[in-house]
Short mmCIF file of N, CA and C in Angstrom, two decimals:
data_model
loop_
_atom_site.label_atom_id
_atom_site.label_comp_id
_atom_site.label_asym_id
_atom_site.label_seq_id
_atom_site.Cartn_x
_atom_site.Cartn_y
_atom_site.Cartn_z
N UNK L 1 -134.04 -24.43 -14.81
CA UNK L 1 -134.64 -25.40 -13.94
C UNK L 1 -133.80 -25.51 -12.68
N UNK L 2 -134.74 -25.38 -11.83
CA UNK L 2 -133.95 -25.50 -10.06
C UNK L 2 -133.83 -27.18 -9.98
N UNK L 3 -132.18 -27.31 -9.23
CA UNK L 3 -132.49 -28.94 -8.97
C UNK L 3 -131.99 -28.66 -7.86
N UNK L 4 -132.04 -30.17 -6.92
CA UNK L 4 -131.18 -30.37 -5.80
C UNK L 4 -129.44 -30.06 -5.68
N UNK L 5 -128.93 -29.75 -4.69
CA UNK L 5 -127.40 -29.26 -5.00
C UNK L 5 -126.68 -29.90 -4.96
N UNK L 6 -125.67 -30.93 -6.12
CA UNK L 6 -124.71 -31.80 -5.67
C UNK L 6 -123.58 -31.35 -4.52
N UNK L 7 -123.07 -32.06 -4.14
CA UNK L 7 -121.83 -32.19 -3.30
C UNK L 7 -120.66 -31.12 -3.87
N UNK L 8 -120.61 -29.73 -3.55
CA UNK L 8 -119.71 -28.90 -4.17
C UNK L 8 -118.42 -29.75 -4.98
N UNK L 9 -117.64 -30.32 -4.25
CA UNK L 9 -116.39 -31.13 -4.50
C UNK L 9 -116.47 -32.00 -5.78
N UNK L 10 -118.25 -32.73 -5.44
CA UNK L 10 -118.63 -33.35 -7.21
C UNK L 10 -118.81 -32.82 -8.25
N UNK L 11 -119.37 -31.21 -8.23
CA UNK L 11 -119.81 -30.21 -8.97
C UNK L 11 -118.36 -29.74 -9.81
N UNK L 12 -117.13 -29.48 -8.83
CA UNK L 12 -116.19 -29.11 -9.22
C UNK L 12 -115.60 -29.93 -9.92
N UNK L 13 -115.44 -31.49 -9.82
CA UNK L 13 -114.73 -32.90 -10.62
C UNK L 13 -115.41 -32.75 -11.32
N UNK L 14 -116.63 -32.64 -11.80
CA UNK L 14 -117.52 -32.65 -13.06
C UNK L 14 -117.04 -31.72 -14.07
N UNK L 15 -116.29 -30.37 -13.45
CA UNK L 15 -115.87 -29.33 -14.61
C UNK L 15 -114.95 -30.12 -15.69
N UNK L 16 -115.25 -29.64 -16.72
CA UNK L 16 -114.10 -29.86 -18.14
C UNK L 16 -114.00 -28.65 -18.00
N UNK L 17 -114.07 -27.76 -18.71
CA UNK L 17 -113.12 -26.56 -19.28
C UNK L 17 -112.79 -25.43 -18.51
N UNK L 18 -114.13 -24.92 -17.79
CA UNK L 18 -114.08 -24.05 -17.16
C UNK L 18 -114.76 -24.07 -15.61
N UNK L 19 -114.60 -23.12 -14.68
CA UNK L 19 -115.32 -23.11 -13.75
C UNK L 19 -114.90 -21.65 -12.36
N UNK L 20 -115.89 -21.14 -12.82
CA UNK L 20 -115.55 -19.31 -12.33
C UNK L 20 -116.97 -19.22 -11.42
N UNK L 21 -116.09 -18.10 -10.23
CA UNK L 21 -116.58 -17.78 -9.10
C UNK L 21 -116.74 -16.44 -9.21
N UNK L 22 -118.04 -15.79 -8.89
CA UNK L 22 -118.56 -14.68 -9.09
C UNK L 22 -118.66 -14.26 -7.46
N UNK L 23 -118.17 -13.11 -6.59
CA UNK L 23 -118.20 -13.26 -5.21
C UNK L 23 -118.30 -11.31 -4.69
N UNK L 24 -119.53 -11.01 -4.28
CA UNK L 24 -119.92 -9.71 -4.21
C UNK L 24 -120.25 -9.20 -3.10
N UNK L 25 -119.94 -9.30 -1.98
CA UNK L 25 -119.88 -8.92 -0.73
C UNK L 25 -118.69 -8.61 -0.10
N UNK L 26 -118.87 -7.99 0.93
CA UNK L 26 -117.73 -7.30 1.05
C UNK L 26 -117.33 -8.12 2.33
N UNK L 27 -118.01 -8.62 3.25
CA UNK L 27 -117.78 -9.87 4.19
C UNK L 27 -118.49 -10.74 4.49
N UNK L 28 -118.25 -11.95 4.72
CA UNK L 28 -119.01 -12.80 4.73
C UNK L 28 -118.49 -13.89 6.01
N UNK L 29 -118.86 -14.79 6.24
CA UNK L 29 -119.16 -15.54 7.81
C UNK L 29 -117.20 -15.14 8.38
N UNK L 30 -117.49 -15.37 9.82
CA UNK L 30 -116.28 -15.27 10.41
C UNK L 30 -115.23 -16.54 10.02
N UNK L 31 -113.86 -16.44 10.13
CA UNK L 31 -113.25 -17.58 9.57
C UNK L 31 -112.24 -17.75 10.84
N UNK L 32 -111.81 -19.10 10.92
CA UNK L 32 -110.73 -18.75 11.71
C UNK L 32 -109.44 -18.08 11.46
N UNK L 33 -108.64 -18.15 10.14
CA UNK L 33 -107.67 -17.78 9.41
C UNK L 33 -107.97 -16.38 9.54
N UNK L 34 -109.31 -15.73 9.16
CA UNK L 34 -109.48 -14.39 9.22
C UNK L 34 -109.25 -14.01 10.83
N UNK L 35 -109.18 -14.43 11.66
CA UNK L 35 -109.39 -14.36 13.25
C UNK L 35 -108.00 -14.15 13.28
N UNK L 36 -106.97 -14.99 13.05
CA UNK L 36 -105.33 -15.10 13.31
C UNK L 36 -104.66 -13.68 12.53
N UNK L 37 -105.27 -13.65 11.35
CA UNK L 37 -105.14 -12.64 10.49
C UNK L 37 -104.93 -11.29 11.59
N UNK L 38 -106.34 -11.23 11.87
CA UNK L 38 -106.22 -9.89 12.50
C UNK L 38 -105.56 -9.94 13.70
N UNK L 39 -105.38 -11.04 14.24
CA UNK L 39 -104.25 -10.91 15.38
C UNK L 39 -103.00 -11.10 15.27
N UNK L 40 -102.67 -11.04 13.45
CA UNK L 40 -101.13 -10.54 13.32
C UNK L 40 -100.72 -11.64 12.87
N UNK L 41 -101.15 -12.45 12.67
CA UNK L 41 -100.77 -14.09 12.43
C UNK L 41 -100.26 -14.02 11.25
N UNK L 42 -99.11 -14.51 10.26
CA UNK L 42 -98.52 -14.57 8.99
C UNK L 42 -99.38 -15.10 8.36
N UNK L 43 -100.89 -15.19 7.79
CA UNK L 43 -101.08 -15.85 7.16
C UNK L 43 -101.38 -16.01 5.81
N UNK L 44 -100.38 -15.45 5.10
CA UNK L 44 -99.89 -15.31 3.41
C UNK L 44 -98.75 -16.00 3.88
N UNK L 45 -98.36 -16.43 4.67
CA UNK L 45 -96.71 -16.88 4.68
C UNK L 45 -96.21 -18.52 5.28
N UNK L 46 -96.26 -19.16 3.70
CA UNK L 46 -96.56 -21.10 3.97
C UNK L 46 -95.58 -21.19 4.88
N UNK L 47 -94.64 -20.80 5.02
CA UNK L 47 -93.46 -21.02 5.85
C UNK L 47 -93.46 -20.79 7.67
N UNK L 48 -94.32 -19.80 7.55
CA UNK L 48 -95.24 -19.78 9.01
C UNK L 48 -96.00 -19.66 9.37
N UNK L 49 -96.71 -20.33 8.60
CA UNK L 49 -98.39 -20.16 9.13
C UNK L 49 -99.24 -21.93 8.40
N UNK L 50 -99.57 -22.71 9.15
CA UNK L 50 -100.18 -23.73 8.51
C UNK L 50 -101.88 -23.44 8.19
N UNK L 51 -101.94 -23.63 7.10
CA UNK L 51 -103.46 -23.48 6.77
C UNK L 51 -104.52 -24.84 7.70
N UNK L 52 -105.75 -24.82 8.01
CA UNK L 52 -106.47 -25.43 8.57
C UNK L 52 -106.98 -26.56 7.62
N UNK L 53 -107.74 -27.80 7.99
CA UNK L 53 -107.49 -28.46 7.16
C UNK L 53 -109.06 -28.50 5.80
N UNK L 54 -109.61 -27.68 6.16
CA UNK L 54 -110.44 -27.79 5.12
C UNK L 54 -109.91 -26.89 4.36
N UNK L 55 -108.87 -25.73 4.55
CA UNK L 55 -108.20 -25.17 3.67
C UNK L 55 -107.30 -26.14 2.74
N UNK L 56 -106.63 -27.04 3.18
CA UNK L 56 -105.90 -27.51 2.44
C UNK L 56 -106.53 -28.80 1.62
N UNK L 57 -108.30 -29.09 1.65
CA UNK L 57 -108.89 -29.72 1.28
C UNK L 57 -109.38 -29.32 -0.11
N UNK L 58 -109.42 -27.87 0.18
CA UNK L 58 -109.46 -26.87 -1.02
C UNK L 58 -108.78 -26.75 -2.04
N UNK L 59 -107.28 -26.62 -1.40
CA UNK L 59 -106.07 -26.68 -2.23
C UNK L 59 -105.60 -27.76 -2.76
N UNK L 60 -106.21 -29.35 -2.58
CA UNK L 60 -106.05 -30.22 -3.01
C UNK L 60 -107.15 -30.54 -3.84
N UNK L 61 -108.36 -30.13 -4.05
CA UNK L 61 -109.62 -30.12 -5.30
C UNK L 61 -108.99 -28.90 -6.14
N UNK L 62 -108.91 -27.90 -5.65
CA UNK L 62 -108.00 -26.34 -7.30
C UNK L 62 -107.21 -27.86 -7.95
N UNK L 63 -106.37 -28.06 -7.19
CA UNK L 63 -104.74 -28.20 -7.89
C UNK L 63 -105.54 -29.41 -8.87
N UNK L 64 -106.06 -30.10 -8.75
CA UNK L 64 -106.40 -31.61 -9.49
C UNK L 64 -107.35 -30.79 -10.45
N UNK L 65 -108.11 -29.98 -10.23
CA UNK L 65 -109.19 -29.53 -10.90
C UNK L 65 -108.40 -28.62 -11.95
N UNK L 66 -107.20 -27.61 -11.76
CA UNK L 66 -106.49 -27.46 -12.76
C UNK L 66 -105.52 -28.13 -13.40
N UNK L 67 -105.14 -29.48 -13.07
CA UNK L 67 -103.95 -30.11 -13.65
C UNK L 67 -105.20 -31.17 -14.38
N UNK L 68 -106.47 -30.80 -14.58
CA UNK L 68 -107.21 -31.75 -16.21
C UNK L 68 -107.23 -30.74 -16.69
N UNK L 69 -106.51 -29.67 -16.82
CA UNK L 69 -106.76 -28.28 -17.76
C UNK L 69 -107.75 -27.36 -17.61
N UNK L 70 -108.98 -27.69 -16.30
CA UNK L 70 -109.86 -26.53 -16.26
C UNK L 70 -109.84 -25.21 -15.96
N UNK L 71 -110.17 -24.17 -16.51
CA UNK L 71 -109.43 -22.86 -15.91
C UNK L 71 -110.24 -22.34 -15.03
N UNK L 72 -110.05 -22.20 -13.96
CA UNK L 72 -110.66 -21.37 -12.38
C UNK L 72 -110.40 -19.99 -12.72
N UNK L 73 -111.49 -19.44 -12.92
CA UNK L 73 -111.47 -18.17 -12.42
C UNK L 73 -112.43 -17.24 -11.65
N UNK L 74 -111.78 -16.37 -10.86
CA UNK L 74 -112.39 -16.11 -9.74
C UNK L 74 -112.27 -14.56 -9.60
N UNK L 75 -113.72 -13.95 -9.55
CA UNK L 75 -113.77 -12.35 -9.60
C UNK L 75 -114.49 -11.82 -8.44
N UNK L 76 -113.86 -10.72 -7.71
CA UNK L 76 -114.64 -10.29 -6.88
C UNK L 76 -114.61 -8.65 -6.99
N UNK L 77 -115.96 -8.12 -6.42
CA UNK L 77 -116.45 -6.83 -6.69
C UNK L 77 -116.67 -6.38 -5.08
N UNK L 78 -115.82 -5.40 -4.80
CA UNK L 78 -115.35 -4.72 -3.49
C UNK L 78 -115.66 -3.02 -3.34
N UNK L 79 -115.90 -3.03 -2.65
CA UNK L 79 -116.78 -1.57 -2.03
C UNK L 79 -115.17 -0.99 -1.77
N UNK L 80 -114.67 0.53 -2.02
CA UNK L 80 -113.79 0.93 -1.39
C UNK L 80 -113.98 2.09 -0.87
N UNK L 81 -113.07 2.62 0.27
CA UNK L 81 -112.00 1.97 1.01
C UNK L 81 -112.84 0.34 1.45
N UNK L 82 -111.79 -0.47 1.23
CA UNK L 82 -112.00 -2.24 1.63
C UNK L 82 -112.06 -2.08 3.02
N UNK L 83 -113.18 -3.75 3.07
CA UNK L 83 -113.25 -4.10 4.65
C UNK L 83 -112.41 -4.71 4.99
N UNK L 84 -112.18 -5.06 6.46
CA UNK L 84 -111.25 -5.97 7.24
C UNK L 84 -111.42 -6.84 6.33
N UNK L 85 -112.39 -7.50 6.29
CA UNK L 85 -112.52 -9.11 5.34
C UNK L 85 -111.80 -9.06 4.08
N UNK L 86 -112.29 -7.64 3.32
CA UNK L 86 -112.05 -7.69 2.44
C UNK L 86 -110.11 -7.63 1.90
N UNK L 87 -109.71 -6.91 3.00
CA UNK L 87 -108.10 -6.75 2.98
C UNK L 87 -107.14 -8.39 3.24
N UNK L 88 -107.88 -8.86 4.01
CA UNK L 88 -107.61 -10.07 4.29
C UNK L 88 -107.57 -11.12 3.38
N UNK L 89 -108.72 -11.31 2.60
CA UNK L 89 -108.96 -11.63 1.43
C UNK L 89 -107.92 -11.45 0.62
N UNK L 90 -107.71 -10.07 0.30
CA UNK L 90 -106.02 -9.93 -0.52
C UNK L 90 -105.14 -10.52 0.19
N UNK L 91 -104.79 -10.34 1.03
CA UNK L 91 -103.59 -11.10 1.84
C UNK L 91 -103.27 -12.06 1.58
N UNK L 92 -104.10 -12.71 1.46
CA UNK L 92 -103.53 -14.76 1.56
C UNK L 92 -104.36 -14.98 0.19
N UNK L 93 -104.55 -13.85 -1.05
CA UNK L 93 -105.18 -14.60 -2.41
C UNK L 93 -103.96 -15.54 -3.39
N UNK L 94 -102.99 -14.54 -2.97
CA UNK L 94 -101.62 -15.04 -3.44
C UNK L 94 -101.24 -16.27 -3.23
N UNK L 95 -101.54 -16.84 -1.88
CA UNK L 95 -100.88 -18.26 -1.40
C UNK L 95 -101.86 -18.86 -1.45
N UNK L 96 -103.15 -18.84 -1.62
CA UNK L 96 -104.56 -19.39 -1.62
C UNK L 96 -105.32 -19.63 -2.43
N UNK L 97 -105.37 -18.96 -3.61
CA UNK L 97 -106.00 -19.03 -4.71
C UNK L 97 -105.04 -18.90 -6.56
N UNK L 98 -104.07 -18.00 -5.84
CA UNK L 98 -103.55 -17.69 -7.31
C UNK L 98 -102.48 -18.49 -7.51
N UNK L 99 -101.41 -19.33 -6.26
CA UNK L 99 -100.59 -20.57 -6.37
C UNK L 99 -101.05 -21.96 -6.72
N UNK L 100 -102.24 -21.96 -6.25
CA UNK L 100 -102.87 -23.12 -6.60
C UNK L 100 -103.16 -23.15 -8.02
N UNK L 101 -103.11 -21.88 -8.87
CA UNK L 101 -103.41 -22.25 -10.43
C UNK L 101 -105.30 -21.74 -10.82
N UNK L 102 -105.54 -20.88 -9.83
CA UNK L 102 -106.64 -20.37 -10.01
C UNK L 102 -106.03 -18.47 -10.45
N UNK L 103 -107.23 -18.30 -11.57
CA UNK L 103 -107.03 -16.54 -11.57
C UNK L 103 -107.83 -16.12 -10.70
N UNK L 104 -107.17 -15.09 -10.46
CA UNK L 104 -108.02 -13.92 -9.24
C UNK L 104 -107.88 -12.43 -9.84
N UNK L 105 -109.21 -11.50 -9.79
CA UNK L 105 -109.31 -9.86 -10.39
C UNK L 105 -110.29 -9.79 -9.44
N UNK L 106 -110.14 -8.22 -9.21
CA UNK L 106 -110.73 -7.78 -8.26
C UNK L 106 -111.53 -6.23 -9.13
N UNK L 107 -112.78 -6.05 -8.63
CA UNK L 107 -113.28 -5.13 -9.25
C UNK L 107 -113.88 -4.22 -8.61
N UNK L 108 -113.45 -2.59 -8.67
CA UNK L 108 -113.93 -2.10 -7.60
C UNK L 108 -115.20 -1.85 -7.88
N UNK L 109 -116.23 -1.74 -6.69
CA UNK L 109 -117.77 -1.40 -6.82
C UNK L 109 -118.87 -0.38 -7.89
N UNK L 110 -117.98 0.91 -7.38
CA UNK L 110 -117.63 1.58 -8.31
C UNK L 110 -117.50 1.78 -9.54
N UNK L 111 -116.97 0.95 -10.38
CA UNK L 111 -116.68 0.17 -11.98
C UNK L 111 -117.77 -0.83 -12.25
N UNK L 112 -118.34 -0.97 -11.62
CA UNK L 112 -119.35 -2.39 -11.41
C UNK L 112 -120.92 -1.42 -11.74
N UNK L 113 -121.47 0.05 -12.05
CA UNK L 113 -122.76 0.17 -12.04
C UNK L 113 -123.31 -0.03 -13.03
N UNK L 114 -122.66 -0.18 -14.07
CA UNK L 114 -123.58 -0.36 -15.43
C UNK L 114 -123.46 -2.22 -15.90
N UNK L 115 -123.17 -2.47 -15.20
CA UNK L 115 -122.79 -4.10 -15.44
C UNK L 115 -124.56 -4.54 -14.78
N UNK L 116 -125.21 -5.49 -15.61
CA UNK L 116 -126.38 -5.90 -14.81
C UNK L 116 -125.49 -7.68 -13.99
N UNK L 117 -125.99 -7.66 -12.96
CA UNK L 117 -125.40 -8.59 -11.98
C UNK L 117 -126.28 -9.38 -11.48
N UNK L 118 -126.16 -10.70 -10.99
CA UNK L 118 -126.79 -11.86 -10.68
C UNK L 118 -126.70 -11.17 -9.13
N UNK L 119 -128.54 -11.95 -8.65
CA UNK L 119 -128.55 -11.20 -7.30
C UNK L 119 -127.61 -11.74 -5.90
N UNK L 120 -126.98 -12.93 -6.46
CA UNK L 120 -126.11 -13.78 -5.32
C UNK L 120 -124.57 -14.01 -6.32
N UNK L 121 -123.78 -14.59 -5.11
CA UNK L 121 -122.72 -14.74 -5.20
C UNK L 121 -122.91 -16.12 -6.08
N UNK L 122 -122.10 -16.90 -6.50
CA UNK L 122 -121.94 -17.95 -7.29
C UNK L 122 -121.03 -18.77 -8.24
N UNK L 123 -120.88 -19.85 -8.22
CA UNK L 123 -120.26 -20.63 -8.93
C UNK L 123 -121.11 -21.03 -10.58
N UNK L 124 -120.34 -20.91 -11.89
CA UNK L 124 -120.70 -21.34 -13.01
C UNK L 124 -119.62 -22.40 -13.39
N UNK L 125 -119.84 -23.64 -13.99
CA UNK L 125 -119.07 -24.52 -14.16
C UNK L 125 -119.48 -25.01 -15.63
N UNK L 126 -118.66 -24.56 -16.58
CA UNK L 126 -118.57 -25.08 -18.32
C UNK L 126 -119.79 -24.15 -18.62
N UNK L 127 -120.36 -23.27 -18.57
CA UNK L 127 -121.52 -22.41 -19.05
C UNK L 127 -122.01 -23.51 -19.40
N UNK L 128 -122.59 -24.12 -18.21
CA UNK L 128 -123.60 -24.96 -18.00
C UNK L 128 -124.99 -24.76 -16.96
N UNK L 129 -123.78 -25.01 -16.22
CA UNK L 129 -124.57 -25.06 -14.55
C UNK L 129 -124.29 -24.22 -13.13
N UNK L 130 -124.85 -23.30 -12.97
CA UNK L 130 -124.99 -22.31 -11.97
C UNK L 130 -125.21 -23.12 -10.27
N UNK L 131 -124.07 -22.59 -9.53
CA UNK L 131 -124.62 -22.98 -8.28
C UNK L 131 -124.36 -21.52 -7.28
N UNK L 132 -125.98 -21.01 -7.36
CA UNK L 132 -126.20 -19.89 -6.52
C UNK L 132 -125.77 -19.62 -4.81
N UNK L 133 -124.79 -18.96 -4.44
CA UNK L 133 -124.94 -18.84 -2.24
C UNK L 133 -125.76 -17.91 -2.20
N UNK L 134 -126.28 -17.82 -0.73
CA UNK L 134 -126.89 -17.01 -0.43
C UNK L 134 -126.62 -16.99 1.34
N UNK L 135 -126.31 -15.64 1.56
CA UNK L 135 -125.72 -15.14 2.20
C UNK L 135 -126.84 -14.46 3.59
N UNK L 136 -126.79 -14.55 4.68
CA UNK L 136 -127.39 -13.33 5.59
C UNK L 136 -127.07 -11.82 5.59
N UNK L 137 -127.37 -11.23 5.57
CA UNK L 137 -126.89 -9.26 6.09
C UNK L 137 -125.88 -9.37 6.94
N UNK L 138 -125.38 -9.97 7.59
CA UNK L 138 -124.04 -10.21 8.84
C UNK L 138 -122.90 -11.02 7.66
N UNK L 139 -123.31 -11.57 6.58
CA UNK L 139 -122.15 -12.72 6.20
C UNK L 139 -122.29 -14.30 6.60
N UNK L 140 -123.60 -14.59 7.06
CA UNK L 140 -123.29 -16.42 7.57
C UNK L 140 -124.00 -17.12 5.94
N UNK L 141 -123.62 -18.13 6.25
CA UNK L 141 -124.34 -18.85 5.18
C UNK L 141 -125.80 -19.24 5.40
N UNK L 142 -126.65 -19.08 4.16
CA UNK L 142 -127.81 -19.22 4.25
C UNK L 142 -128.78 -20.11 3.44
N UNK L 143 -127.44 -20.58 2.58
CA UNK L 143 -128.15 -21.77 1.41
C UNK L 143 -127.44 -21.90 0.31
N UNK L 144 -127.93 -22.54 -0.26
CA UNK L 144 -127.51 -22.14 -2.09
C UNK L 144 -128.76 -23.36 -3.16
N UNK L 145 -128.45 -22.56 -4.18
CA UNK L 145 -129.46 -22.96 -5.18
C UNK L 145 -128.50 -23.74 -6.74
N UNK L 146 -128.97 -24.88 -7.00
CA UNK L 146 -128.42 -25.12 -8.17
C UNK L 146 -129.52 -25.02 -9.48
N UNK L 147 -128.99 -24.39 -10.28
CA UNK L 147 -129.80 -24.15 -11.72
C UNK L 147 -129.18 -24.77 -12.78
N UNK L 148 -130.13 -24.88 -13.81
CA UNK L 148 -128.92 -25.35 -15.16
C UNK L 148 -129.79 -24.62 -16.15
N UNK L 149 -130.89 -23.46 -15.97
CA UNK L 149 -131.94 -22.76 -16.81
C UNK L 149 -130.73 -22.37 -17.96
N UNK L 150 -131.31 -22.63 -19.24
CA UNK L 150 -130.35 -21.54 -20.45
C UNK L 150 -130.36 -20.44 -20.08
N UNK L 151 -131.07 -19.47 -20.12
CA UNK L 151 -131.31 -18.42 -19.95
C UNK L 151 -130.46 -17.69 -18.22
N UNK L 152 -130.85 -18.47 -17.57
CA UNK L 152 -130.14 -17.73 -15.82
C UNK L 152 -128.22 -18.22 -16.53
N UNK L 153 -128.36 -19.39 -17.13
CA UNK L 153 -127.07 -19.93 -17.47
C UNK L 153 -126.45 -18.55 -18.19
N UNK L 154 -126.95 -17.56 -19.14
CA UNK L 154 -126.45 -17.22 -20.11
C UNK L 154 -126.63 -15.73 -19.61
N UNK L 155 -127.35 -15.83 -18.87
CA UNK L 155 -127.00 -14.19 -18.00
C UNK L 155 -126.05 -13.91 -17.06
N UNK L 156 -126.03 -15.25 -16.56
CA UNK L 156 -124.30 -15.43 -15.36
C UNK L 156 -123.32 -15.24 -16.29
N UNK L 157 -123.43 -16.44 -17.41
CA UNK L 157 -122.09 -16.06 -17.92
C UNK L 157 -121.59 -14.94 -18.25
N UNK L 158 -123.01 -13.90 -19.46
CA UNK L 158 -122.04 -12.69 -19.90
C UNK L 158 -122.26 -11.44 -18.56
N UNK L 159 -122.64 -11.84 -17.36
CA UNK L 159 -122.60 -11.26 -16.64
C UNK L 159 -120.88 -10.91 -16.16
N UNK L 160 -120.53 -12.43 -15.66
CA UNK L 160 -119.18 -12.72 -15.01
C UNK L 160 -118.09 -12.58 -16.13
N UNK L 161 -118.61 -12.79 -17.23
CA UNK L 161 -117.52 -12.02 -18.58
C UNK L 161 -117.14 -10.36 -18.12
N UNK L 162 -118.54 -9.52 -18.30
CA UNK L 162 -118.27 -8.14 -18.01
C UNK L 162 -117.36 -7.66 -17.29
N UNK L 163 -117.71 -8.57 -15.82
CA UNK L 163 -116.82 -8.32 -14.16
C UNK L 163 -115.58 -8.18 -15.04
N UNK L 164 -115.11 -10.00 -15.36
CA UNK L 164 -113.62 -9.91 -15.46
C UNK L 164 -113.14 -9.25 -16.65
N UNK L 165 -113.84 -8.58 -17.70
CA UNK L 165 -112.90 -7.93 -18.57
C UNK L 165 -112.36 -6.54 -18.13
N UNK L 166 -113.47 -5.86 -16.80
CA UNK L 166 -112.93 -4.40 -16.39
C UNK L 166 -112.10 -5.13 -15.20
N UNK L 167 -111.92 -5.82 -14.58
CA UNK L 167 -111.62 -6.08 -13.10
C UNK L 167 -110.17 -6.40 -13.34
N UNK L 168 -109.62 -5.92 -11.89
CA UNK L 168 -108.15 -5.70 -12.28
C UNK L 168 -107.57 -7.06 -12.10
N UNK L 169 -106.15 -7.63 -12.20
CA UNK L 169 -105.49 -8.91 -12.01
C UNK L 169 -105.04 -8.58 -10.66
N UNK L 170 -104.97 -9.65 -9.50
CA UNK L 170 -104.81 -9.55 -8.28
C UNK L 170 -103.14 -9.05 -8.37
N UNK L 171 -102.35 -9.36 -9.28
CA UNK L 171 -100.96 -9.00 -8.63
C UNK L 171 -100.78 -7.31 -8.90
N UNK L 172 -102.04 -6.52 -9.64
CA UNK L 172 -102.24 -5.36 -10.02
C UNK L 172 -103.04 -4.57 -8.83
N UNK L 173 -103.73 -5.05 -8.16
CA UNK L 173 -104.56 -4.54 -7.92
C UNK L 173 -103.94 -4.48 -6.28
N UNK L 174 -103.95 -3.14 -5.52
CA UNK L 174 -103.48 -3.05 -4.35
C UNK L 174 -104.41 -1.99 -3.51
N UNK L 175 -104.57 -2.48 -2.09
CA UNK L 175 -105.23 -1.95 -1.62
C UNK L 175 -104.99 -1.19 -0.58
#
């Protein structure tokens, strides 16, 4: 069943146990961090580089969202040789996602054809409730959909199981 989309930030306080990000494009909207990035800017490096503040709005929902014990995990499936976005992405997963107490695996495209896959990127929270993005052909944002169907529920999950049992661990995986 399709419903209206809560407030991401409420969706995420609502998790108990679990709550994993399924993310399959290879770029997606322009960022500013990605902008500094490519102009050389340290930005894997807390010591010189300050994150913006909805970044650190982020890093203050992970950290609370893993210190009630929920486990974040977060898989992405990458076309190689990687894009700008996508290299970037590695860059700052370390100080961005995997310090904060979230897992990160990366899966190359490649490894990914016999896996059947949800047609959008997405958030699952307690193999409950699915909250679908949807993306333009350039990378901007274009919406998202919340579901809680058993069935879409139970195809994400052993979908995003598959990803992360071949997909490598970010401190493994180099590009």
């Amino acid at each position: 069943m399709t419903q209206s989309v809560p407030d991401f930030g409420s969706l995420l306080r609502s998790a108990e146990r679990s709550a994993v990000h399924l993310e399959m494009r290879d770029s997606y909207m322009d960022d500013p961090v990605f902008a500094d990035w490519r102009d050389g800017l340290p930005v894997d490096r807390p010591e010189a580089y300050e994150l913006p503040e909805e970044y650190q709005a982020w890093a203050s929902l992970v950290r609370e969202t893993v210190a009630r014990g929920v486990v974040m995990r977060r898989a992405r499936i990458v076309s190689e040789p990687v894009t700008d976005y996508i290299r970037w992405e590695h860059a700052i997963t370390a100080r961005h996602n995997v310090a904060l107490g979230e897992q990160v695996r990366w899966l190359p495209r490649r490894l990914a054809s016999d896996i059947a896959l949800p047609g959008n990127d997405l958030w699952l929270i307690d193999d409950r409730m699915v909250l679908f993005h949807w993306f333009t052909g350039n990378g901007d944002w274009a919406g998202h959909e919340f579901n809680e169907d058993p069935a879409t529920v139970k195809m994400v999950s052993a979908s995003f199981e598959a990803v992360w049992e071949r997909a490598i661990p970010h401190a493994q995986y180099s590009i």
